[in-house]
Short mmCIF file of C-alpha atoms and ligand atoms in Angstrom, two decimals:
data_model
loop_
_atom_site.label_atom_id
_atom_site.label_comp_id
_atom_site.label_asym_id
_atom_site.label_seq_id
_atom_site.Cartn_x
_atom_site.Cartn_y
_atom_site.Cartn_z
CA UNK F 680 18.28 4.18 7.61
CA UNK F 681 15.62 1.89 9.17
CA UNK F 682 15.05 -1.34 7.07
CA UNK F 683 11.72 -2.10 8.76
CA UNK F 684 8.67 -1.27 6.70
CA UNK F 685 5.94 0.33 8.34
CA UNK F 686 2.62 -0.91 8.92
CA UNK F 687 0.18 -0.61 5.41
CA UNK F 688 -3.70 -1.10 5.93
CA UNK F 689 -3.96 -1.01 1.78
CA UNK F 690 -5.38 -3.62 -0.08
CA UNK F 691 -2.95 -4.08 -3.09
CA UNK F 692 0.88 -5.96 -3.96
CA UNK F 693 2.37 -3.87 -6.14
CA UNK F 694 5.98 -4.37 -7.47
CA UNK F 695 8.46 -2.08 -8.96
CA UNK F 696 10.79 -2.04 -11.68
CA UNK F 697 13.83 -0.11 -11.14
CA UNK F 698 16.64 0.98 -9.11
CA UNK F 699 17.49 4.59 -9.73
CA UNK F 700 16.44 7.76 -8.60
CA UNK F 701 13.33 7.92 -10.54
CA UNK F 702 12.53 4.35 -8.83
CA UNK F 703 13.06 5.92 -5.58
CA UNK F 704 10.86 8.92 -6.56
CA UNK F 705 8.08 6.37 -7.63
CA UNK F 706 8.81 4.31 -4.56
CA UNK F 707 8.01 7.13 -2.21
CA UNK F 708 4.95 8.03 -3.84
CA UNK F 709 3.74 4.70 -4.04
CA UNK F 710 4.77 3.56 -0.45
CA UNK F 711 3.07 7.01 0.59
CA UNK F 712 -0.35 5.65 -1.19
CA UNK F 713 -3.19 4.50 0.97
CA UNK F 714 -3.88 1.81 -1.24
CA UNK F 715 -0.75 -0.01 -1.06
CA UNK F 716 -0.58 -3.39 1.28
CA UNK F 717 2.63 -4.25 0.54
CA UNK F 718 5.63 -2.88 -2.02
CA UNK F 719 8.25 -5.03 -3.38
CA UNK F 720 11.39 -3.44 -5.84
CA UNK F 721 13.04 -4.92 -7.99
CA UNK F 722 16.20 -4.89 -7.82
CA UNK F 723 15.61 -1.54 -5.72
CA UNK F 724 18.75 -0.40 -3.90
CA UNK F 725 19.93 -0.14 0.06
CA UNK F 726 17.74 3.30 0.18
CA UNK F 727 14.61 2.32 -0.79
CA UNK F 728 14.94 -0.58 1.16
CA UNK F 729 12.72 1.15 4.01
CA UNK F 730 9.99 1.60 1.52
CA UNK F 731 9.57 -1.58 0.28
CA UNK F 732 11.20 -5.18 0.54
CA UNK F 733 14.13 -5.41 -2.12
CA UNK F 734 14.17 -8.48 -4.24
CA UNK F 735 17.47 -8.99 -6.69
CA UNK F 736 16.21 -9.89 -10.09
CA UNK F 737 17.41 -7.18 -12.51
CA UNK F 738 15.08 -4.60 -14.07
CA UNK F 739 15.94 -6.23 -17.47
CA UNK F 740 14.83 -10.30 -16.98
CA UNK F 741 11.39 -9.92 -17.95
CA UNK F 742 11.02 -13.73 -17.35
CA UNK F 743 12.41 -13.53 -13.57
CA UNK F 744 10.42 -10.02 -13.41
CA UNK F 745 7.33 -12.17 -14.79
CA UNK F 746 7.67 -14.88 -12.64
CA UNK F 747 8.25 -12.84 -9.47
CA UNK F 748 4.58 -10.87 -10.21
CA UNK F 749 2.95 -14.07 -10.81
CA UNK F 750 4.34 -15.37 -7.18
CA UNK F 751 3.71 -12.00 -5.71
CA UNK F 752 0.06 -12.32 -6.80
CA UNK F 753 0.84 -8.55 -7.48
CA UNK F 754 -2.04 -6.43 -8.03
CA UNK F 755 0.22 -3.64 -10.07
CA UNK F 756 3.39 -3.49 -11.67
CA UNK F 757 5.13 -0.14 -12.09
CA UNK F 758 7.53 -0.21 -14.37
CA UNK F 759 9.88 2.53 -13.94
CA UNK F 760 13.20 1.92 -16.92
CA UNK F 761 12.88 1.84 -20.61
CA UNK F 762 14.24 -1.25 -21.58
CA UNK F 763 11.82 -4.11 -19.89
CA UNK F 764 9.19 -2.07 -21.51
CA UNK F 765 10.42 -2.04 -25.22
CA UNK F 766 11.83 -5.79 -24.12
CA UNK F 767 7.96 -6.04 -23.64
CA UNK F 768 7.58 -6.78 -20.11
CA UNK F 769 3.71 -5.40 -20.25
CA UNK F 770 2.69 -7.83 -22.49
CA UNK F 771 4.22 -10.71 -20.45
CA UNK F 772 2.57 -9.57 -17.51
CA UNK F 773 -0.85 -9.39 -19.29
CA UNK F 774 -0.27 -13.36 -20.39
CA UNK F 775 -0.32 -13.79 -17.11
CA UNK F 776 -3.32 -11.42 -15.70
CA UNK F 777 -1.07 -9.21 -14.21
CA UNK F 778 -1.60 -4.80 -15.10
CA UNK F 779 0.82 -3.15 -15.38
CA UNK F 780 1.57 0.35 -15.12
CA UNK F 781 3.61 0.86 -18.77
CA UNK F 782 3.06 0.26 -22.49
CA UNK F 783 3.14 -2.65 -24.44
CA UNK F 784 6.62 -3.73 -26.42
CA UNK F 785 5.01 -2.39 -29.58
CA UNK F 786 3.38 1.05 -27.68
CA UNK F 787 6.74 1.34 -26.20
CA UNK F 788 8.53 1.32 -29.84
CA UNK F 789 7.52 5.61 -29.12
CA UNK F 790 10.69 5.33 -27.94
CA UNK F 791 12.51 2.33 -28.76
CA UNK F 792 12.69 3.25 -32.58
CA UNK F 793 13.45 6.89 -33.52
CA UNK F 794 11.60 6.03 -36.50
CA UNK F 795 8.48 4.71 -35.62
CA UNK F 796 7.91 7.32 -33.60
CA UNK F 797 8.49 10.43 -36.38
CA UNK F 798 6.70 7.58 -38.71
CA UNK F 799 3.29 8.10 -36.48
CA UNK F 800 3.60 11.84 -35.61
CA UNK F 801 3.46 11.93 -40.11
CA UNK F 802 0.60 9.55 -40.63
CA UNK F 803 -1.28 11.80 -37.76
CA UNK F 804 -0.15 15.46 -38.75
CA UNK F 805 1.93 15.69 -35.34
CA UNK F 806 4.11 18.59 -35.87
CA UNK F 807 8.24 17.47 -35.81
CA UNK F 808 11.16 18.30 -38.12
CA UNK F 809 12.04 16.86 -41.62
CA UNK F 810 13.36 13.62 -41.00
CA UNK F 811 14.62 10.93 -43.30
CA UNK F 812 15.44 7.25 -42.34
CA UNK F 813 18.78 5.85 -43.87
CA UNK F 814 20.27 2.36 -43.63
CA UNK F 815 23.49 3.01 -45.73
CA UNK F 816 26.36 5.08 -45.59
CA UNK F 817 24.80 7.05 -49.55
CA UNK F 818 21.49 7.43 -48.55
CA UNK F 819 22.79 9.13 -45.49
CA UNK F 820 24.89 11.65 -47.54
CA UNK F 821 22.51 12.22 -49.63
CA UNK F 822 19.98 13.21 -47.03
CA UNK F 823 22.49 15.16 -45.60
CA UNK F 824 23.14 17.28 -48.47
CA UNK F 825 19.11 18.12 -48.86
CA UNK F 826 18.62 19.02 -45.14
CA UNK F 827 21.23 21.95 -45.68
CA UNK F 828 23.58 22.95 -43.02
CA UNK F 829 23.63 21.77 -39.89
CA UNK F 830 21.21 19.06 -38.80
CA UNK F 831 20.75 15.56 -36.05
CA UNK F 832 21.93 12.58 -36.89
CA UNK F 833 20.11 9.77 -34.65
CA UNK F 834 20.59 6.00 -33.69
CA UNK F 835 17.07 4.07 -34.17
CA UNK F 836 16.88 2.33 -31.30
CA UNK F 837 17.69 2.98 -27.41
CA UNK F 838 21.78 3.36 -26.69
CA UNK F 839 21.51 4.80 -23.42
CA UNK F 840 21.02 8.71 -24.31
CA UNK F 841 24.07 8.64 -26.15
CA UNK F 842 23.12 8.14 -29.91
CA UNK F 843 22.28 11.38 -30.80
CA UNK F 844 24.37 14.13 -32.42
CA UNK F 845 23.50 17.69 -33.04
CA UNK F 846 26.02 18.43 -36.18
CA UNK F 847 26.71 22.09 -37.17
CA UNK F 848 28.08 20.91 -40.32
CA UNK F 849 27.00 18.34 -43.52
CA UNK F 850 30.40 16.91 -43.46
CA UNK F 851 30.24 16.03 -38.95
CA UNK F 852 26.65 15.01 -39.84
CA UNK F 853 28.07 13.04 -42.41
CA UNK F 854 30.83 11.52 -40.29
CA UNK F 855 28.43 10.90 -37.21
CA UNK F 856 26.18 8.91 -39.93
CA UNK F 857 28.91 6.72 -41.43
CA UNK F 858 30.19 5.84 -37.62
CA UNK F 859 26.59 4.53 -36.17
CA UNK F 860 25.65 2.74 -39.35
CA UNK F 861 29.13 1.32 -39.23
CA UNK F 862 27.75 -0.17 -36.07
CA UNK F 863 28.60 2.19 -33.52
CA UNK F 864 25.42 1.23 -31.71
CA UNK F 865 25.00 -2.50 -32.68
CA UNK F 866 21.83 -3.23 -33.94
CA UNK F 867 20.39 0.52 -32.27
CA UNK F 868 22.36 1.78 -35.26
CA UNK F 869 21.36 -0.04 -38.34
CA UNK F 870 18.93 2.49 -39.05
CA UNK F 871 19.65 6.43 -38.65
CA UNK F 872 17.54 9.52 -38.78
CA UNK F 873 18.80 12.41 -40.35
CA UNK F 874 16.60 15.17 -38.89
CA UNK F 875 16.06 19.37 -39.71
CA UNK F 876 17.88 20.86 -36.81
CA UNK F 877 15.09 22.73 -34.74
CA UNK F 878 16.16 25.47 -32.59
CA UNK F 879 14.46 27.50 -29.66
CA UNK F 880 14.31 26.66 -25.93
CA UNK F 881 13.76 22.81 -24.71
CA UNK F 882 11.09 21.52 -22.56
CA UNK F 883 9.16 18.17 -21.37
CA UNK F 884 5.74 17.67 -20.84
CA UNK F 885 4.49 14.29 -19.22
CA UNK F 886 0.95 13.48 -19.33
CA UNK F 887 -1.11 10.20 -18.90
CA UNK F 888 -2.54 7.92 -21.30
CA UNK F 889 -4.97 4.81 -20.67
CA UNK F 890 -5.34 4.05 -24.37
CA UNK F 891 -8.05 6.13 -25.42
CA UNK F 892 -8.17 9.12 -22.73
CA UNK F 893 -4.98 11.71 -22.07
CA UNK F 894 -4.42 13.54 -18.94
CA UNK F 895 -1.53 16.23 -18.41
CA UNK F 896 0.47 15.96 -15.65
CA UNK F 897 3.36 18.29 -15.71
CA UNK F 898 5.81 20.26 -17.57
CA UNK F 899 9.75 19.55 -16.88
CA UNK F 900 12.98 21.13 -17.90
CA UNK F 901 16.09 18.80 -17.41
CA UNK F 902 19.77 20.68 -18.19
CA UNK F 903 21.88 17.31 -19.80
CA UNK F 904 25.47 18.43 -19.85
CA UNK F 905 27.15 17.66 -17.46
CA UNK F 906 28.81 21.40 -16.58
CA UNK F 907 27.41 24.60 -15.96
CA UNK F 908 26.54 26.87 -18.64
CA UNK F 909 25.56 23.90 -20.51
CA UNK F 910 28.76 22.79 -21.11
CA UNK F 911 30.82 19.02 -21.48
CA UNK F 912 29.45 15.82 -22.54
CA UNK F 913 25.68 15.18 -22.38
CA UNK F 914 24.24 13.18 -19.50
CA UNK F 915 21.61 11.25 -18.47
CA UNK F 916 20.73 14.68 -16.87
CA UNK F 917 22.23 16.79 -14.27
CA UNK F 918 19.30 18.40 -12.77
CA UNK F 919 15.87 19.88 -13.31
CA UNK F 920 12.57 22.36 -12.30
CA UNK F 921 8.92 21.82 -12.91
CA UNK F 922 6.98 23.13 -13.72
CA UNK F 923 9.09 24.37 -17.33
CA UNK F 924 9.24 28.10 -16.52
CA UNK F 925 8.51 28.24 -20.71
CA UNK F 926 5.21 25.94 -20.60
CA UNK F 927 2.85 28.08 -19.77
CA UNK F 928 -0.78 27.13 -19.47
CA UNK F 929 -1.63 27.94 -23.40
CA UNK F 930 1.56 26.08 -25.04
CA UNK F 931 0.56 23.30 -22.28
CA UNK F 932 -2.87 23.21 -24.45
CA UNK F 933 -1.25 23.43 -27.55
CA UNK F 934 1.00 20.75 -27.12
CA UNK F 935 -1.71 18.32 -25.27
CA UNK F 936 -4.08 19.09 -28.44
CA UNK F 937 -1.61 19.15 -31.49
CA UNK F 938 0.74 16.83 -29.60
CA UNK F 939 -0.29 14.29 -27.22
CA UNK F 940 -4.20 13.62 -27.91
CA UNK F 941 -3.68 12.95 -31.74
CA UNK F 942 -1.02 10.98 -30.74
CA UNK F 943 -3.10 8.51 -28.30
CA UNK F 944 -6.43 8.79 -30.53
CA UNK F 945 -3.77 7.47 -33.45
CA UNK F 946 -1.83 4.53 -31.39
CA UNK F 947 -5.57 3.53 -30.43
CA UNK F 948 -6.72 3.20 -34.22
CA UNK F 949 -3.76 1.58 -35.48
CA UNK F 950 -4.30 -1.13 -32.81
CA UNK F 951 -0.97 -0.13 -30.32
CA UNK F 952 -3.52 1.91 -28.02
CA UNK F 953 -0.96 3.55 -25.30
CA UNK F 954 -0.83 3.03 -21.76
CA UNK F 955 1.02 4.37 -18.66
CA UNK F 956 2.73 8.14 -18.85
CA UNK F 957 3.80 9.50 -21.98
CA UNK F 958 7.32 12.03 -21.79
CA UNK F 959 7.03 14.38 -24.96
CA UNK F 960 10.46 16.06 -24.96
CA UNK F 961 9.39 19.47 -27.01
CA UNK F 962 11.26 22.01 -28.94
CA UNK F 963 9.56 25.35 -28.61
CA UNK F 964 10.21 26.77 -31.87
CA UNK F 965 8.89 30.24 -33.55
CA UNK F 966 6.07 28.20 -35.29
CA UNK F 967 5.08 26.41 -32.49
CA UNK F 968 6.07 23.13 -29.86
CA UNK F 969 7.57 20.01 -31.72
CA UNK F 970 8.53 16.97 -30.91
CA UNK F 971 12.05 16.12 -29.93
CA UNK F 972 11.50 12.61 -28.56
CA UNK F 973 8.99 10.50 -26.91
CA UNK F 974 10.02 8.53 -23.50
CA UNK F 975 7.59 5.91 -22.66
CA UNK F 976 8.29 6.38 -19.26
CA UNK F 977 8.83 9.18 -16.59
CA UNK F 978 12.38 10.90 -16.97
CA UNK F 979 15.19 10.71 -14.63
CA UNK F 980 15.63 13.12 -13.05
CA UNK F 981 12.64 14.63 -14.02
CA UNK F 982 10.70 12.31 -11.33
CA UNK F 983 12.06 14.03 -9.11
CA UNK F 984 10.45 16.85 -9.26
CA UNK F 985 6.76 15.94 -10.82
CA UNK F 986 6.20 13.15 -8.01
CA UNK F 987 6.87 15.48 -5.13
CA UNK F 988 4.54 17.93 -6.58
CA UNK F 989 1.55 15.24 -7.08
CA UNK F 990 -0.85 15.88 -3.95
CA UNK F 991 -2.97 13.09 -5.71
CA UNK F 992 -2.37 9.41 -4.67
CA UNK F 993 -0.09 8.39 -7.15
CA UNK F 994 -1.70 4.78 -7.44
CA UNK F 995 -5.08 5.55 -7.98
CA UNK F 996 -3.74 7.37 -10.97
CA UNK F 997 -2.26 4.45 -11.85
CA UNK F 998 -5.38 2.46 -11.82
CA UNK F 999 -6.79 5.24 -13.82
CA UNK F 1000 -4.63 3.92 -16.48
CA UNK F 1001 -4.60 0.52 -16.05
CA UNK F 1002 -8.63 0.67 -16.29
CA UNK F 1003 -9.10 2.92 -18.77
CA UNK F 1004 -10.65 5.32 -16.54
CA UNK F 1005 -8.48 8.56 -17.33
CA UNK F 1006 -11.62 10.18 -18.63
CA UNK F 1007 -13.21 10.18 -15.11
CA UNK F 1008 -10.03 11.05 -13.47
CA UNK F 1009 -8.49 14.88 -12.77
CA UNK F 1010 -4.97 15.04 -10.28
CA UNK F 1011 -4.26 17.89 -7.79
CA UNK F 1012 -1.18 19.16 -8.02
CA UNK F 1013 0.97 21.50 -5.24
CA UNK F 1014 1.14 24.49 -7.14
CA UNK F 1015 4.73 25.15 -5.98
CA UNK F 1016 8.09 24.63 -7.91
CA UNK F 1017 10.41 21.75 -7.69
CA UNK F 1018 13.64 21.75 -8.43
CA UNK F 1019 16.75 19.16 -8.31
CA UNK F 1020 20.18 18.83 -8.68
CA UNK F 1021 22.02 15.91 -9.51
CA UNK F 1022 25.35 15.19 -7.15
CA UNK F 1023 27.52 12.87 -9.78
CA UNK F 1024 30.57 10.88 -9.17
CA UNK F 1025 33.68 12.85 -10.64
CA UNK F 1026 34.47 11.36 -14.12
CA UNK F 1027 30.46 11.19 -14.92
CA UNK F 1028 29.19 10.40 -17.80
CA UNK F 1029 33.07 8.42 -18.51
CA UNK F 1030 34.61 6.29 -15.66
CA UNK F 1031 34.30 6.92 -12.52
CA UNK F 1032 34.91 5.33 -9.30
CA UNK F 1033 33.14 3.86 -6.47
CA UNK F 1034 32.72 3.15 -2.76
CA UNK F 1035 33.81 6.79 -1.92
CA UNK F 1036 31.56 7.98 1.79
CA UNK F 1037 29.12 10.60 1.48
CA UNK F 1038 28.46 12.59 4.05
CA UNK F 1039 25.99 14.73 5.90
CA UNK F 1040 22.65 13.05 4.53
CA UNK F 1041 20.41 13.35 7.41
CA UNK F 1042 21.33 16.78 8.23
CA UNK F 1043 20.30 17.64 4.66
CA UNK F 1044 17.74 15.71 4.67
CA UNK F 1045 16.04 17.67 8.20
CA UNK F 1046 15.87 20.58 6.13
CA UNK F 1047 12.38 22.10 5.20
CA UNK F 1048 10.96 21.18 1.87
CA UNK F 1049 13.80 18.71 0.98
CA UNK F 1050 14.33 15.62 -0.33
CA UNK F 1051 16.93 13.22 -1.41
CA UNK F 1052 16.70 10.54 -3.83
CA UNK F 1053 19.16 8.20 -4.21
CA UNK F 1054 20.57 7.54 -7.47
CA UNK F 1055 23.45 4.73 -6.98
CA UNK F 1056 24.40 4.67 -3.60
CA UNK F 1057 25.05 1.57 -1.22
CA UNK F 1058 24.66 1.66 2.35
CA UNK F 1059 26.91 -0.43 4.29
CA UNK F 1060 26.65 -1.98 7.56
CA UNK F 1061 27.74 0.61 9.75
CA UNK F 1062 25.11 2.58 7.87
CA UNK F 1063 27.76 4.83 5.77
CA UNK F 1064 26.78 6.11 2.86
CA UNK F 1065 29.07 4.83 -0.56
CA UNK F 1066 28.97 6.10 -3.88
CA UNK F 1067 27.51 3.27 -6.11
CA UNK F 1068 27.14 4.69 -9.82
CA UNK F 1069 27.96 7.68 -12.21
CA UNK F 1070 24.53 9.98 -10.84
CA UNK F 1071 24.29 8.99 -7.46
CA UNK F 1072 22.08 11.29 -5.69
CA UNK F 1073 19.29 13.89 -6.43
CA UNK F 1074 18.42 16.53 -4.09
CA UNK F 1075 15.10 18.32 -4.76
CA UNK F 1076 13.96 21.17 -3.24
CA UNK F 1077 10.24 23.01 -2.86
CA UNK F 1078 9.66 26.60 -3.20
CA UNK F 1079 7.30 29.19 -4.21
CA UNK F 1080 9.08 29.79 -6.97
CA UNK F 1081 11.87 28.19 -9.19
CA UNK F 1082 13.88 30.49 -7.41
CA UNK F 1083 13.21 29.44 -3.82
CA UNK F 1084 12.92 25.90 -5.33
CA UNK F 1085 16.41 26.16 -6.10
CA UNK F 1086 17.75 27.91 -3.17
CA UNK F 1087 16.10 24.88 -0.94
CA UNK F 1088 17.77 22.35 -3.08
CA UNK F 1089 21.24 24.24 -2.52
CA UNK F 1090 21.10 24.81 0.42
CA UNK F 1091 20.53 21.16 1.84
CA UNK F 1092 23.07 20.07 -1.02
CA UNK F 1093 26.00 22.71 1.40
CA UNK F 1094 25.19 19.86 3.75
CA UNK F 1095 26.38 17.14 2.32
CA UNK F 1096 30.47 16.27 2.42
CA UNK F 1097 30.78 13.97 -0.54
CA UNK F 1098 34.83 15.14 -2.31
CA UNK F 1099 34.82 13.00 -4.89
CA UNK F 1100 31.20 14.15 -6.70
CA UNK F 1101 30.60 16.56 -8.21
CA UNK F 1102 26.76 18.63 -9.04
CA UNK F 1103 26.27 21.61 -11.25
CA UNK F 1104 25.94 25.48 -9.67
CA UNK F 1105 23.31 26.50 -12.27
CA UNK F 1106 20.52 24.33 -12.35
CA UNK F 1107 17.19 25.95 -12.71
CA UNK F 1108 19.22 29.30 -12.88
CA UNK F 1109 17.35 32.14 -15.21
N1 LIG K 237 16.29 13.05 -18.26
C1 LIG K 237 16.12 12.46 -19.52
C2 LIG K 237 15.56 11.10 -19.53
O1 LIG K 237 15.07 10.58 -18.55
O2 LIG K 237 15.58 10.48 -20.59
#
């Protein structure tokens, strides 16, 4: 693991917001981009530290995060996590004349308020389930009882992929309602949405937005639980292939024309135009692709697999965005498959422990069409390896096919000698 960063004849600062393994996806990428002068991450991690100089303010201070652009004189900020954006670190950057790559606090609402987001998809005929928003324990019964059995009950605002439950009957609906408005969440749970429960197969499909214009990018499927065969607690995701072996090209125009285009034409009128990539997390039911979610930022570990796929410099897409240029703008893309699995620490998603040594990186890493992104590891001086955090690594592999794909990612993941984690055996399988 060198720590000196190599020589850069670009032009532009640009600073990223992050630390996991979708921040070291996006650092690659971006370090990899002829544009690019000089990278700075914030708080970045002892892997990434050869792409870019690591700076300790965390990915949550939007003032420190502010101030650190404005002394950067950066050119860009990427903003990989969630929260600064819906904590509206865009719109302090903009105060101070600094784009940045990410929506504004209220854009960002798509997915820091369950309800604002079904709210839009209605006033713009976006297809989605029933929903209903509650904000006591009655109105949530009776919702309940009209969405017959079976349906989702959802925390508002963002708790960390954890405040949603899929309830086969009114009376766990009922009981998963009464615990988050009894403040299970905090404030993410004063308001719930009791939602028709969609079935048919999942998938994601991430596509660019510069507030007027849409681009697609590229279709994802993650596999959350943490087990194989889907089962055990949900994660922030164990793995995952792209392009979605169930997206194909005419459900990828369906959902950017019923899905993703009203959607940006409608944030523009209302005055909350959308900017940066847009993460539509589908249900492919018998009457066609509705929306799950919306992320307003590129998935973990999904990342992982568009970004290696992107022969396009990932910046000037970027600028694309910032500029409003998307219209101009078309990416090339490696027509292969990616796919990656997710080594966790044992005990993921509940306690775990750290500091354990992981083994055998660079021997994995010297194998053909493989990567490995680093999820929450620390390196320490003697250049071991540690387990730092509940996902810890990703290991993506290239391929033909999702089948190669996967076979690339396993076998480099038989190289590393890691006891205490722990991946799943069926990612990407069938
Ligand atoms: N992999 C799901 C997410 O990033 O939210």
């Amino acid at each position: 693991f060198r720590h000196e960063h190599p020589e850069r004849a670009g032009i532009m600062k640009i600073l990223l917001v992050g630390s996991g393994g979708r921040e070291h996806a996006l650092a690659s990428s971006i370090s990899a981009s002829a544009l690019v002068e000089e990278l700075v991450i914030a708080p970045g991690s002892d892997a990434m530290a050869d792409l870019g100089k690591c700076v300790p303010v965390a990915a949550d201070d939007v003032e420190g995060l502010t101030e650190l652009a404005v002394n950067l004189a950066a050119d860009l900020v990427v903003i990989g996590p969630e929260v600064p954006l819906v904590l509206g670190l865009a719109d302090s950057l903009a105060d101070n004349n600094i784009a940045a790559f990410g929506p504004s606090r209220v854009a960002a609402q798509l997915e820091g308020s369950k309800a604002f987001a079904r709210e839009v998809c209605q006033r713009h005929n976006i297809p989605q389930p029933a929903f209903a928003v509650v904000r006591n324990e009655d109105e949530a019964r009776q919702k309940i009882d009209t969405m017959g059995e079976g349906c989702v009950v959802k925390a508002d605002g963002l708790a960390a992929g954890k405040g949603v439950f899929v309830c086969d009957t009114a009376e766990d609906a009922k009981k998963a309602a009464a615990e988050m408005l009894g403040g299970r969440f905090g404030a993410a749970s004063q308001q719930v949405l009791i939602e028709e429960r969609m079935v048919g197969p999942e998938a994601s499909l991430f596509a660019l937005v510069d507030g007027a214009d849409c681009l697609f990018m590229a279709s994802a499927q993650d596999h959350k639980r943490a087990f194989d065969q889907d089962q055990g607690p949900n994660t922030g995701g164990m793995g995952a292939i792209s392009p979605a072996p169930r997206l194909d090209d005419a459900l990828r125009d369906q959902v950017m024309t019923e899905i993703v285009e009203p959607l940006a034409r409608g944030m523009a009128d209302e005055g909350t135009p959308y900017r940066g990539v847009i993460y539509v997390g589908l249900m492919l039911t018998t009457t066609g692709p509705k929306v799950v979610e919306f992320n307003c930022r590129f998935g973990d570990p999904e990342a992982q697999v568009i970004l290696p796929r992107l022969k396009t410099d990932l910046v000037t897409a970027m600028l694309a965005v910032v500029e409003g240029g998307l219209g101009h703008f078309s990416m090339r893309w490696d027509e292969r498959s990616a796919v990656t699995v997710v080594m966790a620490a044992k005990g993921y998603p509940g306690p775990y422990s750290k500091g354990s040594e992981i083994r055998g990186l660079k021997e994995a890493a010297r194998h053909k069409d493989t990567l490995i992104f680093h999820a929450g590891t620390m390196i320490d001086k003697d250049d071991n390896v540690l387990a730092n955090g509940g996902r810890v690594l990703a290991v993506t592999g290239l391929g033909g096919d999702g089948a190669s794909a996967r076979q690339t990612a396993y076998d480099a993941i038989g190289c590393i000698d890691w006891p205490d984690g722990f991946f799943r055996t069926d990612i990407a399988k069938g």
